[in-house]
Coordinates of C-alpha atoms in Angstrom, one line a residue:
X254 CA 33.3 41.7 -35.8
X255 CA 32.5 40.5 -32.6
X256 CA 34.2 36.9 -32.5
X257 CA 31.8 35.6 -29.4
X258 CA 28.8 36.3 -31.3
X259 CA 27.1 33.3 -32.3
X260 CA 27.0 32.9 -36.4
X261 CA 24.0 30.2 -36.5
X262 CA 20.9 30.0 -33.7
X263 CA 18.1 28.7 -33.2
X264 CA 14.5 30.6 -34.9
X265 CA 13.3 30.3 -31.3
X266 CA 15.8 32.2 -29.9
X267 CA 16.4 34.5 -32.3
X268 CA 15.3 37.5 -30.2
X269 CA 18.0 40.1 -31.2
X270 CA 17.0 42.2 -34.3
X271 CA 20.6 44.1 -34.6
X272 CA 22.4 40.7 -35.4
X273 CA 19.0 38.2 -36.9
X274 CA 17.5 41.3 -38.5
X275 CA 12.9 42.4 -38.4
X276 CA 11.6 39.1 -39.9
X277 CA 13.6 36.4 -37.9
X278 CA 12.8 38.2 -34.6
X279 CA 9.3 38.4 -35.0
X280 CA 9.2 35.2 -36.4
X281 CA 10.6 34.3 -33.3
X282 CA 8.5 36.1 -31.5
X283 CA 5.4 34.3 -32.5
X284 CA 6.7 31.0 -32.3
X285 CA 7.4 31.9 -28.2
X286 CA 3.6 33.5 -28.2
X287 CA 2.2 29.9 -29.4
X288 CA 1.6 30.7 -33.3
X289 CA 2.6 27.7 -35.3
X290 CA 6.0 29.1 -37.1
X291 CA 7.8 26.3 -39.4
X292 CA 10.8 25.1 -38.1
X293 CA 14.2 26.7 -38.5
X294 CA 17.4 28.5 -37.8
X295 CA 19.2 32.3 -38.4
X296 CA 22.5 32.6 -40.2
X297 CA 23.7 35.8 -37.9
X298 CA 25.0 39.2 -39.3
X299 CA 27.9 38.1 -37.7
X300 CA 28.0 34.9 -40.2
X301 CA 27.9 37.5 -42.9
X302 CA 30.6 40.1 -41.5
X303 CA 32.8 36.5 -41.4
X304 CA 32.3 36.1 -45.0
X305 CA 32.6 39.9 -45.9
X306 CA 36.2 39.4 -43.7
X307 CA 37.7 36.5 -45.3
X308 CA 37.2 37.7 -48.8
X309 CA 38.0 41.3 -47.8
X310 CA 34.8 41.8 -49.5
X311 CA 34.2 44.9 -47.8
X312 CA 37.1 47.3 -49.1
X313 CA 36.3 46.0 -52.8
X314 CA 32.6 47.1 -51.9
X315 CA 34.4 50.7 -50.8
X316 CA 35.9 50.6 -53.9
X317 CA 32.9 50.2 -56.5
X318 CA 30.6 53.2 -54.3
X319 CA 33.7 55.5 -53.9
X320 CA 34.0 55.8 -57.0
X321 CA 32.0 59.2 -56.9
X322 CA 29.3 60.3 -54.6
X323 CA 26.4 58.0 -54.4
X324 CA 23.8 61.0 -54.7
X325 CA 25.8 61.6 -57.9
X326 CA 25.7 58.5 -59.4
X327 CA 23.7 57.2 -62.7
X328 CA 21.0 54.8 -62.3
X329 CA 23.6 53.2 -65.1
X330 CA 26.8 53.3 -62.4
X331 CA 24.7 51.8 -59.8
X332 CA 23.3 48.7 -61.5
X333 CA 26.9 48.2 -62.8
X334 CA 28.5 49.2 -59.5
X335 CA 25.4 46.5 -57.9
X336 CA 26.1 43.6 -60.8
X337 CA 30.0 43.5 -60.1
X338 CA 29.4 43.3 -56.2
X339 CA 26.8 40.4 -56.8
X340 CA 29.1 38.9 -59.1
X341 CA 31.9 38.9 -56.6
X342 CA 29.7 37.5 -53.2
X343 CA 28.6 34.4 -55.9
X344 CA 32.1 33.7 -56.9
X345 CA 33.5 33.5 -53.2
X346 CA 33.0 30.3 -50.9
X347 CA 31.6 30.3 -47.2
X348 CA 34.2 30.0 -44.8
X349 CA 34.9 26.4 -43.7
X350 CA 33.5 27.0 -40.4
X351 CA 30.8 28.5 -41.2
X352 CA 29.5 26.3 -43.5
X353 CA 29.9 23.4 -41.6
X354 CA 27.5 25.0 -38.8
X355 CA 24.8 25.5 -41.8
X356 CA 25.2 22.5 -42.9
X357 CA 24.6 20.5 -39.4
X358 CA 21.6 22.9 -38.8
X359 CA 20.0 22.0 -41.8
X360 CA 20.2 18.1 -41.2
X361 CA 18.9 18.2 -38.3
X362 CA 15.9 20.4 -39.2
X363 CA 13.1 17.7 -40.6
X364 CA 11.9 19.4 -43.9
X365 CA 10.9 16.8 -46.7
X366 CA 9.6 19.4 -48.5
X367 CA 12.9 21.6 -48.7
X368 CA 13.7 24.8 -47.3
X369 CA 12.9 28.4 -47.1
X370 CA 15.4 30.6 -47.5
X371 CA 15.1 34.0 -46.4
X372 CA 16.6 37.4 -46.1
X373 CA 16.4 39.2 -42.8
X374 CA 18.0 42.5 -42.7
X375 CA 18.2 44.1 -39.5
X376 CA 15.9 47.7 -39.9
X377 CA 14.3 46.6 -43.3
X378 CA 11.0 46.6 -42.2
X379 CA 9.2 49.2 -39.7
X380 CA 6.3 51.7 -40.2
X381 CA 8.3 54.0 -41.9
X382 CA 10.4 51.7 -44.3
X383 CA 9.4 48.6 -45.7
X384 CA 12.2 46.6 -48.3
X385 CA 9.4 43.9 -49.4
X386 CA 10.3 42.6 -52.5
X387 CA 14.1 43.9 -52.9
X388 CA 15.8 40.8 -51.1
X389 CA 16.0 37.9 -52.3
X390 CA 14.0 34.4 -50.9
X391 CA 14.6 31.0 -52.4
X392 CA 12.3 28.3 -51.3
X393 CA 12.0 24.5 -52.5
X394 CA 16.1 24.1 -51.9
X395 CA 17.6 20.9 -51.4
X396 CA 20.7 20.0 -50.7
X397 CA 23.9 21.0 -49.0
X398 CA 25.6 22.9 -52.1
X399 CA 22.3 24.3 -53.1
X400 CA 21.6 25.8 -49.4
X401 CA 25.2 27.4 -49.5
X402 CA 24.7 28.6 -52.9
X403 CA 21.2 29.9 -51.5
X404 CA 22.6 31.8 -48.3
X405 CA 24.9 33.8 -50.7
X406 CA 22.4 34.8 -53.2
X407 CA 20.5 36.0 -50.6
X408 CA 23.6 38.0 -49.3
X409 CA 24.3 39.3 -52.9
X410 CA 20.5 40.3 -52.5
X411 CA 21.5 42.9 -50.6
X412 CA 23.8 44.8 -53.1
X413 CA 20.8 45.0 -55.8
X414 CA 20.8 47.9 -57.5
X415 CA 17.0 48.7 -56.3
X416 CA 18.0 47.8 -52.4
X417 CA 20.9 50.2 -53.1
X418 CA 18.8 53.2 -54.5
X419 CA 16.1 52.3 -51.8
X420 CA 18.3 52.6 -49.2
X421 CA 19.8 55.8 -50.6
X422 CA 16.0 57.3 -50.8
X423 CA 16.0 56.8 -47.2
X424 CA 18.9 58.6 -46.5
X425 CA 20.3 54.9 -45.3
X426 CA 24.5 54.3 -45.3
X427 CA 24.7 51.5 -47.6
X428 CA 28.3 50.6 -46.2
X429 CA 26.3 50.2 -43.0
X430 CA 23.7 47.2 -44.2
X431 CA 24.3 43.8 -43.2
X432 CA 21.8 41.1 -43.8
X433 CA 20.6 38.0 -42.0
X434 CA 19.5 34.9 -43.4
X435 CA 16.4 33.1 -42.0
X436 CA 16.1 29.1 -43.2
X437 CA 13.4 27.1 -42.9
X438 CA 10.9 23.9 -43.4
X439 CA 9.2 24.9 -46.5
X440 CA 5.3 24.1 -45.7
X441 CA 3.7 23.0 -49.4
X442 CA -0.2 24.5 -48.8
X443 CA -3.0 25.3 -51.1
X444 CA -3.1 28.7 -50.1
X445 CA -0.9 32.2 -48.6
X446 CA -0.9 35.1 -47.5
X447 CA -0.1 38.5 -45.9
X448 CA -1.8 39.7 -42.5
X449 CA -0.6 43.4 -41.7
X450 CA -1.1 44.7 -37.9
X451 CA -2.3 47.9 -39.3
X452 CA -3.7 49.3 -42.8
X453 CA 0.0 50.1 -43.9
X454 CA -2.0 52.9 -46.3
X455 CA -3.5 54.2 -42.9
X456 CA -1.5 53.3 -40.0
X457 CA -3.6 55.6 -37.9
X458 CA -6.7 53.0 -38.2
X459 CA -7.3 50.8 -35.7
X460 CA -7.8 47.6 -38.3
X461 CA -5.9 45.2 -39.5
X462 CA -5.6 43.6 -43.0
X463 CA -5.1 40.2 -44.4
X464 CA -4.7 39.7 -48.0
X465 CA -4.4 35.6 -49.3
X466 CA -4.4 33.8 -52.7
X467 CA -4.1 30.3 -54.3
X468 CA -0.7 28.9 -53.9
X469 CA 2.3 30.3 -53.2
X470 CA 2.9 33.1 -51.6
X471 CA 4.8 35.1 -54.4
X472 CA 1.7 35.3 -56.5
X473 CA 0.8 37.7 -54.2
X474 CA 3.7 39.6 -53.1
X475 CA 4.5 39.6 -57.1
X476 CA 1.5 40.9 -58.0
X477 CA 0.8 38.3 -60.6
X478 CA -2.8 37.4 -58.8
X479 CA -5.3 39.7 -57.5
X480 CA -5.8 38.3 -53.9
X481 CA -8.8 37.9 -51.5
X482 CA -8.7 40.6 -48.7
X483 CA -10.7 41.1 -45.5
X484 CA -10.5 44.5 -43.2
X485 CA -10.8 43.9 -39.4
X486 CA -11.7 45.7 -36.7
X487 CA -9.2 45.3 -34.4
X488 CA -11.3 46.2 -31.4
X489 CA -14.2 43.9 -31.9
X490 CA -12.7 41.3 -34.3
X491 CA -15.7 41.7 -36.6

């Protein structure tokens, strides 16, 4: 762990994937480009790797995926291999420090509403991979204890037994992942949605998709309402 590396920043300056992770830079990115982005601020990798240090967390980890080879685990082994990892990240407290810079970020962000909180794993999302769905996001949190407690579910998140067998699929070092945390104003609207860049089902078209539904936006990433989509051409706009 690299001890100058900031553990809390800024959204707006949150330009470096390797230590905010894919979401928290673009989000970042768009803010700079003059997109309206909700306030906010990105607990680092390196806020992560402090916690992981002080609890040693990362031999006991060792421990529970050495057991055998991953390849030749049980989808049984894993999830019980994934619950006592969880387990243990929700049983350990933040570092003082570090806690103490997440806390003065939060008051001084202006969200009456609550906050977003979000995972942001460096490398989860690209053309090739997408992890949608397999971290953990908690919005509508209030208060102090319940941010903290927030930050470390999302953490835990990244020790699921799907993001585990995920990352495996992709030939991905599980030992290696580390995970960001994105927090925000939550933003209360009548409607959300999903815009993709490219058809992610045809990446070599050159449209672009937006999908949206009533409420909140894990109706639609859920599945649990069939949402309204629009196709456009990326050339003309139509």
């Amino acid at each position: 762990m690299d001890p100058s590396q900031p553990t809390v920043i800024p959204l707006v300056a949150a330009n470096d994937e390797r230590i905010v992770g894919g979401k928290a830079a673009k989000l970042a990115s768009l803010d700079q480009a003059g997109f309206r982005v909700p306030a906010g601020f990105c607990i680092t990798t390196m806020g992560y790797e402090r916690f992981l240090e002080e609890h040693r967390l990362e031999s006991f980890v060792k421990m529970e995926l050495g057991r055998k080879p991953f390849a030749d685990m049980r989808w049984e082994e894993v999830w019980d291999a994934a619950l006592r990892i969880r387990s243990v990240f929700l049983s350990k407290p933040l570092p003082t420090v570090l806690a103490a810079e997440i806390t003065k970020a939060a008051q001084e962000l202006d969200a009456p509403q609550g906050l977003a909180i979000r995972s942001s794993a460096p490398g989860e999302d690209s053309a090739g991979r997408s992890f949608a769905g397999l971290h953990e996001s908690i919005v509508g949190v209030k208060g102090v204890q319940a941010l903290l407690d927030a930050v470390r579910q999302v953490w835990a998140s990244l020790w699921s037994d799907a993001a585990l067998l995920y990352r495996q699929e992709l030939s991905l070092d599980p030992l290696r992942s580390r995970m960001a945390v994105l927090v925000q104003q939550l933003i209360d609207e009548d409607r959300s949605g999903v815009a993709f860049g490219r058809d992610p089902r045809a990446i070599q078209e050159d449209v672009a998709i937006i999908e949206a539904v009533p409420g909140p936006g894990s109706d639609l990433v859920d599945g649990a309402v069939d949402p309204d989509r629009w196709i456009l051409d990326r050339s003309s706009g139509e």
